[in-house]
Coordinates of C-alpha atoms in Angstrom, one line a residue:
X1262 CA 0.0 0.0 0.0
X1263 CA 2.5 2.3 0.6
X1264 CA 4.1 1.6 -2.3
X1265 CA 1.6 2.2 -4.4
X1266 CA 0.6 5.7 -2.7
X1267 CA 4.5 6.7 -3.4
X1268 CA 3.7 6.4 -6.6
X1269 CA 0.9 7.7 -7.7
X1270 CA 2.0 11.1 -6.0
X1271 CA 5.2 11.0 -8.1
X1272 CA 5.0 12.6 -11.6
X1273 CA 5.9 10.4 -14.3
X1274 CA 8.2 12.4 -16.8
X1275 CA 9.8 11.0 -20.1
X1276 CA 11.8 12.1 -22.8
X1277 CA 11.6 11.5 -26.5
X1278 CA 14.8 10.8 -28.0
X1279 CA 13.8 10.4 -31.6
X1280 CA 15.8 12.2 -33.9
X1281 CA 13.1 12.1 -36.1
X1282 CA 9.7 13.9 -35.4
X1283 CA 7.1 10.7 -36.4
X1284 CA 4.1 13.9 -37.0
X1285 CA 6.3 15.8 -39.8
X1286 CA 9.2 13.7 -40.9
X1287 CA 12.1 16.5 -40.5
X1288 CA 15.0 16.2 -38.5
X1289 CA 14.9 17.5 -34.7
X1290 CA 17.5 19.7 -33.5
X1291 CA 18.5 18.0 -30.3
X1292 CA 19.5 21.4 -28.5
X1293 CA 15.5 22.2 -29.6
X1294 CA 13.9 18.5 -28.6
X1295 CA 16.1 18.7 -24.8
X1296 CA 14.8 22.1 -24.0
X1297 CA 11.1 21.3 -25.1
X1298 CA 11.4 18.1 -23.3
X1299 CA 12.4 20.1 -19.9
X1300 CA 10.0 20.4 -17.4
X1301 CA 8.4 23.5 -16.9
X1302 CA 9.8 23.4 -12.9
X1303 CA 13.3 22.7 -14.0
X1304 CA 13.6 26.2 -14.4
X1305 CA 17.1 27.6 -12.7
X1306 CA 16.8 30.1 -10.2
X1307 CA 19.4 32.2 -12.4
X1308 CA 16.8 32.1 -15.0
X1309 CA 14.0 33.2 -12.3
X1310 CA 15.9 36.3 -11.1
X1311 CA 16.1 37.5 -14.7
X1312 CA 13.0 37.2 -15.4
X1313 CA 11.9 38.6 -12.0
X1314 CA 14.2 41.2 -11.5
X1315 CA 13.3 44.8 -13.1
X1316 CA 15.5 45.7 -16.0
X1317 CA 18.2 48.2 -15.5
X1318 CA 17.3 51.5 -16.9
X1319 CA 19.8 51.7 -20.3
X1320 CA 22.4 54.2 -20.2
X1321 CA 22.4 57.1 -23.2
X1322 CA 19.8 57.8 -25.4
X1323 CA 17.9 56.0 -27.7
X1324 CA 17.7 56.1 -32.0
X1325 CA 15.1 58.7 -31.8
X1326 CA 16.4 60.8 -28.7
X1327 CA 19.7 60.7 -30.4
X1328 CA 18.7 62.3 -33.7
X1329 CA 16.6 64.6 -31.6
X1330 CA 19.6 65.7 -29.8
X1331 CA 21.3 66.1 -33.2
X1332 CA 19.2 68.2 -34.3
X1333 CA 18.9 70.5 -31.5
X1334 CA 22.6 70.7 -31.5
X1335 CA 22.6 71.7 -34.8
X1336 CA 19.7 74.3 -34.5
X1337 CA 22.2 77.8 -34.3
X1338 CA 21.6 81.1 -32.2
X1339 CA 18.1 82.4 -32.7
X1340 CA 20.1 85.9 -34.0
X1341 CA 21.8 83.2 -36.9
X1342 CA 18.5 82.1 -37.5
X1343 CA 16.7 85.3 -38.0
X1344 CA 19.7 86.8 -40.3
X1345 CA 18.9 83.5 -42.3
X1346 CA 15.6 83.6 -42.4
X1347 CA 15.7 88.1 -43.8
X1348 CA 17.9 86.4 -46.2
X1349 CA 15.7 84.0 -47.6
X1350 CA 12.9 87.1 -47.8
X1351 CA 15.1 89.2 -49.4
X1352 CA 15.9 87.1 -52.0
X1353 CA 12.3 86.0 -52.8
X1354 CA 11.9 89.3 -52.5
X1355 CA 14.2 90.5 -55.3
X1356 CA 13.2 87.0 -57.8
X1357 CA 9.3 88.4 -57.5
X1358 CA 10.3 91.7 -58.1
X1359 CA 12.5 90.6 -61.3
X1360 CA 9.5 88.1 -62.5
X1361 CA 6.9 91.2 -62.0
X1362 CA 9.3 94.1 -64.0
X1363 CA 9.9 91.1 -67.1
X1364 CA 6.0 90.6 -67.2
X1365 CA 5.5 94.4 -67.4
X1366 CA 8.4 94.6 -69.9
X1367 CA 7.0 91.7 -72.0
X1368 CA 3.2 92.9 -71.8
X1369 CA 4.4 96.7 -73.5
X1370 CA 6.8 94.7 -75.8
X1371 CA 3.3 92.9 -77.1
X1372 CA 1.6 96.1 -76.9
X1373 CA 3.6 97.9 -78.9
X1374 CA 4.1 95.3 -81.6
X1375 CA 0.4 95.0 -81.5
X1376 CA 0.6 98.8 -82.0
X1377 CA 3.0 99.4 -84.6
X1378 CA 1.1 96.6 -86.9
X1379 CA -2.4 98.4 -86.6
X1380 CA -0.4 101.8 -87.6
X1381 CA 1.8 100.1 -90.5
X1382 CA -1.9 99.2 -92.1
X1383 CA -2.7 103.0 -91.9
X1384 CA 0.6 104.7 -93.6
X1385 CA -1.3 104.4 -97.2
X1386 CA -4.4 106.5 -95.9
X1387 CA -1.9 109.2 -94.4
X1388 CA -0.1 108.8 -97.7
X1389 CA -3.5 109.8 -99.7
X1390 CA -4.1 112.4 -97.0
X1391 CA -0.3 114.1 -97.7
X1392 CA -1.0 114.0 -101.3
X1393 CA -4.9 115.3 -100.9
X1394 CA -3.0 118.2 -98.8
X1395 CA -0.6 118.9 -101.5
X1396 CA -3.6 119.7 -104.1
X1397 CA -5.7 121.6 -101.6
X1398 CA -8.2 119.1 -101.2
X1399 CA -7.7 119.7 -97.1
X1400 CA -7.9 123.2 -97.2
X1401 CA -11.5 123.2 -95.5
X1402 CA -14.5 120.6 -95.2
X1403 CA -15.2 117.6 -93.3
X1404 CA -12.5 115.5 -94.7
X1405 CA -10.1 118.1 -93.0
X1406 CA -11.7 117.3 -90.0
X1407 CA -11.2 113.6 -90.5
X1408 CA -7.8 113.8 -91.5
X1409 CA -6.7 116.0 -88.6
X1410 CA -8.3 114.1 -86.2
X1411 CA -6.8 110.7 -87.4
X1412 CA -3.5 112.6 -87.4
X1413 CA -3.5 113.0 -83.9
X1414 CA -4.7 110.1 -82.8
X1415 CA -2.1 107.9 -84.1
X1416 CA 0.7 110.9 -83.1
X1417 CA -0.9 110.1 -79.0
X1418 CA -0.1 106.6 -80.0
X1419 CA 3.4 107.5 -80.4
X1420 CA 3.5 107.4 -84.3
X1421 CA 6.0 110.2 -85.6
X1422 CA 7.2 111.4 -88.9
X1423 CA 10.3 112.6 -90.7
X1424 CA 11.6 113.1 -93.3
X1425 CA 11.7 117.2 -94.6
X1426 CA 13.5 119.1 -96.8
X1427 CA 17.2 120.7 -95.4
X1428 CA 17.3 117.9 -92.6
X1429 CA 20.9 115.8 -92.5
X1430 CA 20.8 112.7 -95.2
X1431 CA 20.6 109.8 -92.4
X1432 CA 20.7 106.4 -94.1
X1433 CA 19.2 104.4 -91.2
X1434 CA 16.3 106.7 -91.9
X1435 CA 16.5 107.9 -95.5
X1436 CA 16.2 106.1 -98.7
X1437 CA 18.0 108.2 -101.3
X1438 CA 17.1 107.3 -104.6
X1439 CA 18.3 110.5 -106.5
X1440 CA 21.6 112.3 -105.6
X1441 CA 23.4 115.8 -106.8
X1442 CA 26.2 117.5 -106.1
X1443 CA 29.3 116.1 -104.6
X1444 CA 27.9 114.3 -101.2
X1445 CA 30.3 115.8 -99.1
X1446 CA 27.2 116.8 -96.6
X1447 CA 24.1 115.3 -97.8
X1448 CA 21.2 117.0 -97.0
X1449 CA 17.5 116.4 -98.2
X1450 CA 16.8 118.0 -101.0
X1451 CA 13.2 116.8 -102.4
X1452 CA 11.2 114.3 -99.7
X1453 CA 8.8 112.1 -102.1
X1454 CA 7.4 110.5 -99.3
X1455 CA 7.8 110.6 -95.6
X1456 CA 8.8 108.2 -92.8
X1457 CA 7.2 107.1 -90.0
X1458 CA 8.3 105.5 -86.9
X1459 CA 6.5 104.2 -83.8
X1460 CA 9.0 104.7 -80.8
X1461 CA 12.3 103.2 -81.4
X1462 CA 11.0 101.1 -84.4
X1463 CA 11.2 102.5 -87.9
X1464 CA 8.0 101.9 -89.4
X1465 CA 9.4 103.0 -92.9
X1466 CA 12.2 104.6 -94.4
X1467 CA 11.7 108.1 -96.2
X1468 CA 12.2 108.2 -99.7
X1469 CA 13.9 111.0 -100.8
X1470 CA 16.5 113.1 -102.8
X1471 CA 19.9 114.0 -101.8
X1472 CA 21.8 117.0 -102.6
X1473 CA 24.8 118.9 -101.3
X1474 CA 24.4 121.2 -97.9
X1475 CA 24.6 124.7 -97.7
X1476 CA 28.0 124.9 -96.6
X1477 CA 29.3 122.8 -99.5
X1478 CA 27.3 125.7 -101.7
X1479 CA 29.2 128.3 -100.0
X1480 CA 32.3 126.8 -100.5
X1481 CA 32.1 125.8 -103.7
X1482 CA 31.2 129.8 -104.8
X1483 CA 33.6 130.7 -102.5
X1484 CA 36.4 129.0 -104.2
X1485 CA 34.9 130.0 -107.6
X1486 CA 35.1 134.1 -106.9
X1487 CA 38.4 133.7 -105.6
X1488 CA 40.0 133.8 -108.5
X1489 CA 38.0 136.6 -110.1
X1490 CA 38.7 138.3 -106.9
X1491 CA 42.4 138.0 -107.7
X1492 CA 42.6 138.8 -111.5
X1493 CA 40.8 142.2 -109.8
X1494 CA 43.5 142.6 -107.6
X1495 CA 45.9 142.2 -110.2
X1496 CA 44.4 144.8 -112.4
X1497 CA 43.9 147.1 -110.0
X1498 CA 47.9 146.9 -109.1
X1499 CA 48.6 147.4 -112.8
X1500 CA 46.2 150.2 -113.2
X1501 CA 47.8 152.0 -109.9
X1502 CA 51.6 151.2 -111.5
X1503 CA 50.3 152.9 -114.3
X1504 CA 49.0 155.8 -113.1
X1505 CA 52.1 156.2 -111.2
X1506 CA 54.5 156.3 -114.1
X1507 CA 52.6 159.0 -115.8

């Protein structure tokens, strides 16, 4: 009897040393099958404490504190920061500043093409409108009233013409297709039909006839009476010598 109550009360423990698990066929790792095989009380006291005994606080900082830290080392004076950040203003400052004065200059550049095509159209009207002029057909009317009021509409538009008689031969202006004299200073001496330009932009060339300038006149009569003035002089002299003798 007591036997037999001995043991009943004593666990019955066993161990399976197959290498080879009989459920899934693959290989056991021993280290593995001993540790499953261990009882649940054969735990060390070693391995009690450790999982008992509170963890020790870690020393340092962790990933995220670190780069934290990083950072805020990094982060300069808040005088630095300030000068950096007017410097950043500044400069978008300036950029917008630049975009808004290249819009503006590109707007007027369209406007004024846009212009200067409108007015080129209209040169052959103030063409008849010269010539009409020239024949007294403007003298007085309505159509005067037209044509003076067109006139100065396009001149508040910025249209301007040249082109008269006397003015300096210009060849970035002028279109000389008749010359006289020697063209030592060109001058304009017939206009057969004026130039217009819009601005800076030369709208079209005057055509017109160049002669010799006023000075060159002078100069060339100048040097003709000189000699007459002393074949004079001469006979003067011999008319005085004369007169002497006798």
């Amino acid at each position: 009897m007591t036997n037999a109550g001995n043991n009943s009360e004593e666990p019955i423990s066993f161990v399976d040393k197959r290498k080879i698990d009989p459920e899934t066929g693959e290989v056991r790792d021993p280290a593995g099958a001993a540790d499953a095989a261990a009882p649940a009380g054969d735990e060390t006291a070693a391995d009690a404490e450790e999982r008992v005994a509170p963890q020790a606080p870690q020393s340092g900082l962790d990933g995220d504190g670190a780069e934290a830290a990083a950072e805020a080392a990094t982060v300069a004076d808040p005088a630095t920061e300030l000068a950096e950040r007017t410097a950043d203003l500044q400069r978008l400052t300036a950029e917008y500043t630049n975009y808004r004065r290249r819009v503006e200059r590109d707007r007027k550049t369209a406007m004024d093409t846009a212009k200067a095509a409108v007015v080129t159209e209209l040169l052959g009207v103030l063409d008849d409108l010269d010539r009409a002029k020239a024949h007294g057909d403007l003298e007085s009317g309505p159509l005067r009233s037209v044509a003076d009021k067109l006139i100065e509409a396009l001149r508040k538009q910025g249209l301007e013409e040249f082109g008269t008689e006397g003015d300096a031969f210009d060849p970035n202006l002028h279109e000389a297709v008749q010359h006289e004299g020697s063209g030592h200073d060109p001058v304009l001496g017939v206009v057969m039909r004026k130039g217009y330009r819009f601005g800076e932009r030369v709208l079209r060339h005057a055509m017109v006839g160049v002669t010799d300038g006023v000075g060159d006149t002078a100069a060339d009569t100048t040097a003709d009476a000189a000699p007459a003035a002393e074949a004079a002089a001469a006979e003067a002299s011999d008319a005085d010598a004369g007169s002497s003798n006798q």
